[in-house]
C-alpha positions in Angstrom: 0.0 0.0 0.0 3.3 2.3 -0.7 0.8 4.1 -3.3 -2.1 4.9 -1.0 0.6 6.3 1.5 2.5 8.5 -1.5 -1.4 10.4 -2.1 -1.8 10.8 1.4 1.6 12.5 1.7 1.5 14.3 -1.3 -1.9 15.3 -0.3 -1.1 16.5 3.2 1.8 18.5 1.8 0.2 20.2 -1.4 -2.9 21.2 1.0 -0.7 22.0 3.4 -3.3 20.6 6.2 -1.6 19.8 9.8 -2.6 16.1 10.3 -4.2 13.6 7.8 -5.4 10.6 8.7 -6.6 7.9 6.3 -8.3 4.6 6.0 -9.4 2.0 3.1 -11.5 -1.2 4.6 -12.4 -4.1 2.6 -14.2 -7.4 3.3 -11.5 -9.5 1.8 -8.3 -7.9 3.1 -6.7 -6.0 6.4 -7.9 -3.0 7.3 -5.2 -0.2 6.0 -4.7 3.1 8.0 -1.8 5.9 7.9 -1.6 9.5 9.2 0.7 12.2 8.8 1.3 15.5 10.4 1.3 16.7 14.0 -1.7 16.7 16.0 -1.5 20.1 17.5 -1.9 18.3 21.0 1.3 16.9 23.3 0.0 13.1 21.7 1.5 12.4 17.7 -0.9 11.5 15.5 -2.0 8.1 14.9 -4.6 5.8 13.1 -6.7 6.7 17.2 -6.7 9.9 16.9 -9.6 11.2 16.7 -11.3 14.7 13.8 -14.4 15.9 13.5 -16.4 14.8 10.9 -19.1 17.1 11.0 -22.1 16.5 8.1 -20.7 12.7 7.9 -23.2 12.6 10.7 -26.0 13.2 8.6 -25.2 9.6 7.4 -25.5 8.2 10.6 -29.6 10.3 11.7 -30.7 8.7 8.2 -29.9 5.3 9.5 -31.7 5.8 12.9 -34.6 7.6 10.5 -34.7 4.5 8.9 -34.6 1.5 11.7 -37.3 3.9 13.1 -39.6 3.1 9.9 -38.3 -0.1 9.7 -39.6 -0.8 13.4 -43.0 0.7 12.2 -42.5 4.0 14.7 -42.8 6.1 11.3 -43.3 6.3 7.5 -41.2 8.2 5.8 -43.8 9.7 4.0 -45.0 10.8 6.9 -44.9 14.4 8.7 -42.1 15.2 10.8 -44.6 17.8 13.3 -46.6 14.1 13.5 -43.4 13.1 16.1 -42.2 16.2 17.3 -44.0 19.6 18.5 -43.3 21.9 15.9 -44.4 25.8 15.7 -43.9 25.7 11.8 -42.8 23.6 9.3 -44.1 20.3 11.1 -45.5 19.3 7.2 -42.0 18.8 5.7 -42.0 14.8 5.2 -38.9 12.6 6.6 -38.6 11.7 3.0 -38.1 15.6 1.9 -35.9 16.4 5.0 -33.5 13.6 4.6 -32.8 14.0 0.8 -32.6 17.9 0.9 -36.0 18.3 -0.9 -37.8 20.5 1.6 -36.8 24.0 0.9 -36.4 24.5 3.9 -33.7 27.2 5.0 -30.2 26.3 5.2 -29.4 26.9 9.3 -31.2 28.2 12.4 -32.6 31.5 12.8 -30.0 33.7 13.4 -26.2 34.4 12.2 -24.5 30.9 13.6 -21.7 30.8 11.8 -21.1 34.4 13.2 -21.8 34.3 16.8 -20.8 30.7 16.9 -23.9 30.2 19.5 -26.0 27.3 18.0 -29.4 27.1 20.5 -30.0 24.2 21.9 -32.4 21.6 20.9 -35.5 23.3 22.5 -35.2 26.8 21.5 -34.6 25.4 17.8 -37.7 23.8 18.1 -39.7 26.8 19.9 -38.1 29.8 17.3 -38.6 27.4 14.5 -40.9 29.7 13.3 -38.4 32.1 12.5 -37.0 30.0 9.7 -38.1 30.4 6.1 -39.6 28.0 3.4 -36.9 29.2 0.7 -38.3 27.1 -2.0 -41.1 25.2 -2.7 -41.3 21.5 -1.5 -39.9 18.7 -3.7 -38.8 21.6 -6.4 -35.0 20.8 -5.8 -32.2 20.4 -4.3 -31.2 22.7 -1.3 -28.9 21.5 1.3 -30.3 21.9 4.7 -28.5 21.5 8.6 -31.9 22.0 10.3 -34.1 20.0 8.0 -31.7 16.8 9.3 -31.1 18.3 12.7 -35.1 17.9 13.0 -35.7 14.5 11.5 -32.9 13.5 14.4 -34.7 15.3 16.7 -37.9 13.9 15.8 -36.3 9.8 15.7 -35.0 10.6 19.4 -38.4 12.1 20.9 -39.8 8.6 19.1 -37.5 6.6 20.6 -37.7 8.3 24.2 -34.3 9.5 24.6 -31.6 11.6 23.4 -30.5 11.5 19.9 -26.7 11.2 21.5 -28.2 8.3 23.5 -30.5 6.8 20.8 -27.5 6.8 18.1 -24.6 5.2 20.2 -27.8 2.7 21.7 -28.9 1.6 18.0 -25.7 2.2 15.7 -22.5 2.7 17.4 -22.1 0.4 20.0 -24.2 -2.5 17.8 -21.3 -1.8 15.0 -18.4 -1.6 17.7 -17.5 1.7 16.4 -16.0 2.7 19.5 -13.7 6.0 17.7 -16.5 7.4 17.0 -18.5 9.7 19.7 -20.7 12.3 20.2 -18.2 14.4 22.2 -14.4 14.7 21.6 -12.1 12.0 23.3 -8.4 12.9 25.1 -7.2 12.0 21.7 -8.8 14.4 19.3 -6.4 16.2 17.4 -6.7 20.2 17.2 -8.5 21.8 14.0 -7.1 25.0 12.1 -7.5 27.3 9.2 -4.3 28.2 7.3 -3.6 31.3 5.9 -3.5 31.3 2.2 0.0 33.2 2.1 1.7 31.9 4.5 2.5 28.7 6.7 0.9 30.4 9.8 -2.3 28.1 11.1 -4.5 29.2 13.1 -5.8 27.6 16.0 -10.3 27.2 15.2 -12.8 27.4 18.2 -14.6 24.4 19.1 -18.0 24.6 17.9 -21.2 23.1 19.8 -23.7 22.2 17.4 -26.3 22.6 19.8 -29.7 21.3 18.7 -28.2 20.7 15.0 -26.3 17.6 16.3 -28.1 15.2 14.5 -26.4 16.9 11.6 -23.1 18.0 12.3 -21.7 16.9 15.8 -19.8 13.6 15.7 -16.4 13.0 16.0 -14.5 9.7 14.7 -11.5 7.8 13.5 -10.8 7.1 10.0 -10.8 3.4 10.3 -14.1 3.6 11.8 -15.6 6.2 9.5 -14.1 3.7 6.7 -15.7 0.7 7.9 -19.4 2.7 8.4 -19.0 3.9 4.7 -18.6 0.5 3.7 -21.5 -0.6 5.7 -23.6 2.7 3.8 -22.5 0.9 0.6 -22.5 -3.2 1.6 -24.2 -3.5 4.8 -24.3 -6.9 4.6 -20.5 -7.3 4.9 -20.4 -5.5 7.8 -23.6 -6.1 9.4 -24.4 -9.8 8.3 -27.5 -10.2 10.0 -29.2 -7.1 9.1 -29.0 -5.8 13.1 -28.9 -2.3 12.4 -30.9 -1.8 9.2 -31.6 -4.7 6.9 -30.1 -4.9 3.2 -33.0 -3.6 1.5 -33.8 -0.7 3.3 -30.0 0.5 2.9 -30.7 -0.2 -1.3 -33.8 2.3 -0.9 -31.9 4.5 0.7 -29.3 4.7 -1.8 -31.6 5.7 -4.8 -31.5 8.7 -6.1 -33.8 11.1 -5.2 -32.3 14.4 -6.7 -29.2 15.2 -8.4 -26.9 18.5 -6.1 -27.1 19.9 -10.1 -29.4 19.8 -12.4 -26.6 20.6 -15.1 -24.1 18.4 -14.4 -25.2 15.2 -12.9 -21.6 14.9 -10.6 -23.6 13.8 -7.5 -26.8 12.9 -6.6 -28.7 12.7 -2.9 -30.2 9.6 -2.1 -32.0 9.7 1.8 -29.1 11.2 3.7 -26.0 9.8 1.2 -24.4 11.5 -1.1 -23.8 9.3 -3.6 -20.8 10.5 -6.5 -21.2 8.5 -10.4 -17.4 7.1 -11.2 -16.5 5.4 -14.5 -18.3 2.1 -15.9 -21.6 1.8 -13.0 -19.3 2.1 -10.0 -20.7 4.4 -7.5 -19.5 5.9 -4.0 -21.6 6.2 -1.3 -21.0 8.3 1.9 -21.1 12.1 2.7 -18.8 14.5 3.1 -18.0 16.5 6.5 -16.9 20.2 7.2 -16.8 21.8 10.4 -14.7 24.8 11.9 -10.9 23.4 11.4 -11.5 20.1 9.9 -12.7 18.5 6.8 -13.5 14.9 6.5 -14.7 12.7 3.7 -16.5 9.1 3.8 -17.4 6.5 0.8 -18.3 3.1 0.5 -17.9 1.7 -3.1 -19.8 -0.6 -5.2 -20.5 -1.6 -8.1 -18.7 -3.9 -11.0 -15.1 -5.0 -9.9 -15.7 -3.4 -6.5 -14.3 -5.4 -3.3 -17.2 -6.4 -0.9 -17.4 -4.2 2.1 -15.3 -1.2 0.9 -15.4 1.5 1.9 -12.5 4.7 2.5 -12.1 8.0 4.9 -9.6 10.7 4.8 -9.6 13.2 8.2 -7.9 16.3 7.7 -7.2 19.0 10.7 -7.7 22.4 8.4 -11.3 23.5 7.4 -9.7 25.0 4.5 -7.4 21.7 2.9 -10.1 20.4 0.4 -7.7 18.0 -1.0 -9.0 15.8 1.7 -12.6 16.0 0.1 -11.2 14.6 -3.2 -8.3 11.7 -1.5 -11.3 9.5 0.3 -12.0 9.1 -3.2 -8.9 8.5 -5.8 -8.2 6.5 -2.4 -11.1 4.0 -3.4 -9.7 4.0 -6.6 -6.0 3.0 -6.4 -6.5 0.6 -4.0 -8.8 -1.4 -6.3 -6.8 -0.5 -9.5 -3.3 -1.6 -7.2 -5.5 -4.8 -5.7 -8.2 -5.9 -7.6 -11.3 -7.8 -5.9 -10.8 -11.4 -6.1 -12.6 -13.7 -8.8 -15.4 -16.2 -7.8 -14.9 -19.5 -9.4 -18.1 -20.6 -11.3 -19.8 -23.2 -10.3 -22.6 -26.0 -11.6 -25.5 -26.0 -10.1 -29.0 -28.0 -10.6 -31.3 -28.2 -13.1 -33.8 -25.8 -14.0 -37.2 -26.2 -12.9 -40.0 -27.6 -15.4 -42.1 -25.3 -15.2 -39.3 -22.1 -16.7 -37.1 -24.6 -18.7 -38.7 -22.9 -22.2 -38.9 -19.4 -20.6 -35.1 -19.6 -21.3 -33.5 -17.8 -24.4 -33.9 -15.3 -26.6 -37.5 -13.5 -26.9 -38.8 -10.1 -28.6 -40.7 -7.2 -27.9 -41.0 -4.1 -29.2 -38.6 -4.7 -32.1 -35.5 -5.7 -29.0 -33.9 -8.9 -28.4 -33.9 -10.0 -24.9 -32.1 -13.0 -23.3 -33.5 -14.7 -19.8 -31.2 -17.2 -18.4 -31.9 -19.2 -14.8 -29.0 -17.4 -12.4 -28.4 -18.4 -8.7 -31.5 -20.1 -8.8 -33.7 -17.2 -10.4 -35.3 -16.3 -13.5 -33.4 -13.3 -14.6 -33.6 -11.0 -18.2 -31.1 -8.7 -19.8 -31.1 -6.2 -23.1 -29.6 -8.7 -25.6 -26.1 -7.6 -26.1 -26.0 -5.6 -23.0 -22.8 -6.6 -20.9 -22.8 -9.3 -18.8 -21.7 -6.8 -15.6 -25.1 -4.8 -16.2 -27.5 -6.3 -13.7 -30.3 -8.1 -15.0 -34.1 -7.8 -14.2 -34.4 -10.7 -11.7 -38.2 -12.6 -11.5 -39.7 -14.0 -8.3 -42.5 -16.6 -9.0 -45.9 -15.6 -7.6 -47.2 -19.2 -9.2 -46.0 -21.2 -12.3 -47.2 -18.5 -14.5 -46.8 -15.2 -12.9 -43.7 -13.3 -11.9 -42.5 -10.4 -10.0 -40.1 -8.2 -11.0 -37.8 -7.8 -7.8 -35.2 -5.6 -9.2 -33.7 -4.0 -12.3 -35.6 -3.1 -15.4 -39.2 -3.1 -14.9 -38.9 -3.6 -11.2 -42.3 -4.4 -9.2 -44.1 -5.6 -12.7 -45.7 -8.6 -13.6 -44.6 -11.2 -15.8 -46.9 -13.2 -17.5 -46.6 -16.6 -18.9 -48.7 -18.4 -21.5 -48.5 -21.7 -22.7 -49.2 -24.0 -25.5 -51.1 -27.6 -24.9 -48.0 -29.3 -24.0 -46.8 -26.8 -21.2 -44.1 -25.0 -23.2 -44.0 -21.1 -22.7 -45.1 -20.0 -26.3 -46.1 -15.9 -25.4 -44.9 -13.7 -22.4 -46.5 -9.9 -21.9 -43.8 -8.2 -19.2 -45.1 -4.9 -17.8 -48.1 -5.7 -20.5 -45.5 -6.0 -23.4 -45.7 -9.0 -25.6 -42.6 -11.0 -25.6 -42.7 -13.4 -29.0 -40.0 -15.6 -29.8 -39.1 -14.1 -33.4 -39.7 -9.9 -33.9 -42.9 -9.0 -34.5 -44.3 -5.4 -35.2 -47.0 -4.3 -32.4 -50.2 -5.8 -34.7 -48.4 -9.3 -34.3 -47.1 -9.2 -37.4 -44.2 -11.7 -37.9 -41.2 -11.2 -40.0 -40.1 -14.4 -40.9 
């Protein structure tokens, strides 16, 4: 890992940030950390020490969000003023709040990032009515610190405790992160800003978040904030049996619901993840963190080629070295391009069952060629042609003739099988399209 360590050097010194500290996880090899710098405090910096990772934590109030829906105390469609006693803006959904739909202002009433007095969690709550609706719900886009410090407000009043006490109860000690904490450990490194022209860095005040915990407030390791990133992105390689939030829920909450540009599609939010488009269908998952003398950065990968449970976090000690936001990154990257996932052996399996054996092969509809193949035990379809790494549409059976689509193309349709005398598949109609096995035009009209 020579290379990883070169970035993070190079990195440290081009931003010229006072301590780095990196991590890249992975299911299939040991966990690699490094750090660089001083840590402004009488301890050296090390793979413990401990940065503030300020809206990472946004990350971490979606997950409670969800295992509260999950555990039927909400619906995400729900309003948040149903859960929480609310002046104004108690109709903003959890679904709005948590992908930045709302339109809801950006901070608390009041010049925070001025004063640097964030009011508690009450008096958030009670002057709520001070903040503005600054664009219409749903119409895009607008990043909001109280919209998730309310939905974590909201999860903890549901839950009957604090949301400090709900989040290390449900998430950190279930995960054994134990670097990560609401409050700053003996080992947390100090934070600066350094001046553009010159080498002079500043000490930065330590900022309470006050009632906007839920959004900004952690602090954390990198190897930890690593390994939760590659649960955001693979939760099933770090939480096997689906303790904290099961698979699927995770999968919903990695959808896209808007894209941060409605130009250029860099990044999209999903329900509290940022999630950032790389080359050929790989994705990274996580959030980025900023906070007065620190930046952080957080991203699980997936997607073709991608090691199971990986995931990457680069901690920096200056709030203005964004060559930290970037590394977590081209981290994920080298390491896979320097140490590729492993490949799976294939491996026979059984037969098909009866009842699909001529559902298999090549079918037609509207003038495409699709192929269905039985995979892992399923029914599954693909675009004739398309790659073999592009996921297929995959078919539960609801009975010998009628299928579900569980995921990809055409998800949640029906597919419908009809038969000839003998029992052989003969005419298919998928989301109500007629699948024939030579090309037809949409009258029925054959071409051969």
């Amino acid at each position: 890992m020579k290379e990883l360590e070169r970035r993070v050097r190079g990195a440290q010194a081009e931003g010229r940030v006072p301590a780095v500290q990196a991590a890249v996880v992975r299911a299939d090899r040991p966990d690699w950390t490094f750090a660089v710098g001083g840590s402004g405090t009488d301890r050296p910096v090390d793979d413990a020490s401990q940065f503030r990772i300020g809206s990472i934590t946004k990350t971490f109030t979606a997950v409670l969000a969800l295992q509260a829906r999950d555990a039927g105390l909400l619906d995400l469609d729900d309003p948040v003023g149903r859960h929480l006693e609310l002046g104004a803006h108690g109709e903003h959904t959890y679904r709005r709040l948590l992908s930045h739909t709302s339109g809801i202002q950006r901070e608390p009433d009041g010049d925070v990032w001025d004063t640097l007095r964030v009011p508690g969690a009450a008096a958030m709550l009670a002057e709520l009515h001070r903040a503005e609706q600054v664009l219409p719900s749903a119409r895009r886009f607008h990043y909001s610190n109280l919209g998730l410090a309310l939905v974590g407000q909201a999860v903890a009043a549901l839950r009957g405790g604090t949301w400090a006490e709900v989040l290390t109860d449900l998430v950190l000690t279930p995960l054994g992160l134990t670097g990560v904490s609401v409050e700053p450990s003996d080992v947390a490194v100090t934070g600066y800003q350094v001046d553009a022209y010159s080498d002079h860095a500043r000490v930065e005040p330590r900022l309470e978040s006050g009632g906007i915990a839920p959004a900004a407030q952690l602090w954390g390791t990198a190897r930890d904030l690593a390994r939760w990133a590659a649960f955001l992105a693979d939760p099933a390689s770090v939480d096997p049996t689906g303790a904290v939030l099961a698979e699927a829920t995770m999968e919903e909450a990695r959808w896209p619901v808007t894209t941060t540009d409605a130009e250029a599609w860099g990044a999209g939010f999903g329900l509290g993840l940022i999630l950032v488009p790389q080359s050929n269908r790989v994705v990274h998952v996580g959030h980025d963190g900023a906070m007065p003398g620190f930046l952080a950065a957080a991203y699980g990968r997936r997607g073709p080629g991608s090691p199971r449970g990986m995931g990457a976090a680069v901690l920096g000690s200056s709030g203005n070295g964004d060559v930290v936001l970037e590394l977590a990154h081209e981290l994920l990257g080298a390491a896979v391009e320097a140490d590729p996932a492993d490949v799976e052996p294939w491996t026979p399996a059984g037969p098909v069952p009866d009842e699909f054996r001529s559902v298999l092969g090549r079918w037609w509809a509207e003038g495409f060629e699709h192929v269905f193949r039985w995979e892992d035990g399923r029914l599954v379809a693909r675009g004739a042609g398309l790659p073999a790494d592009r996921p297929p549409s995959v078919f539960e059976p609801l009975s010998a003739d009628v299928l579900r689509t569980v995921s990809g193309r055409e998800v949640g349709e029906l597919l419908r099988l009809t038969r000839d005398d003998s029992g052989a598949v003969v005419r298919m109609h998928w989301a109500t399209y007629r699948y024939s096995r030579d090309q037809q035009a949409f009258d029925g009209a054959s071409f051969s």
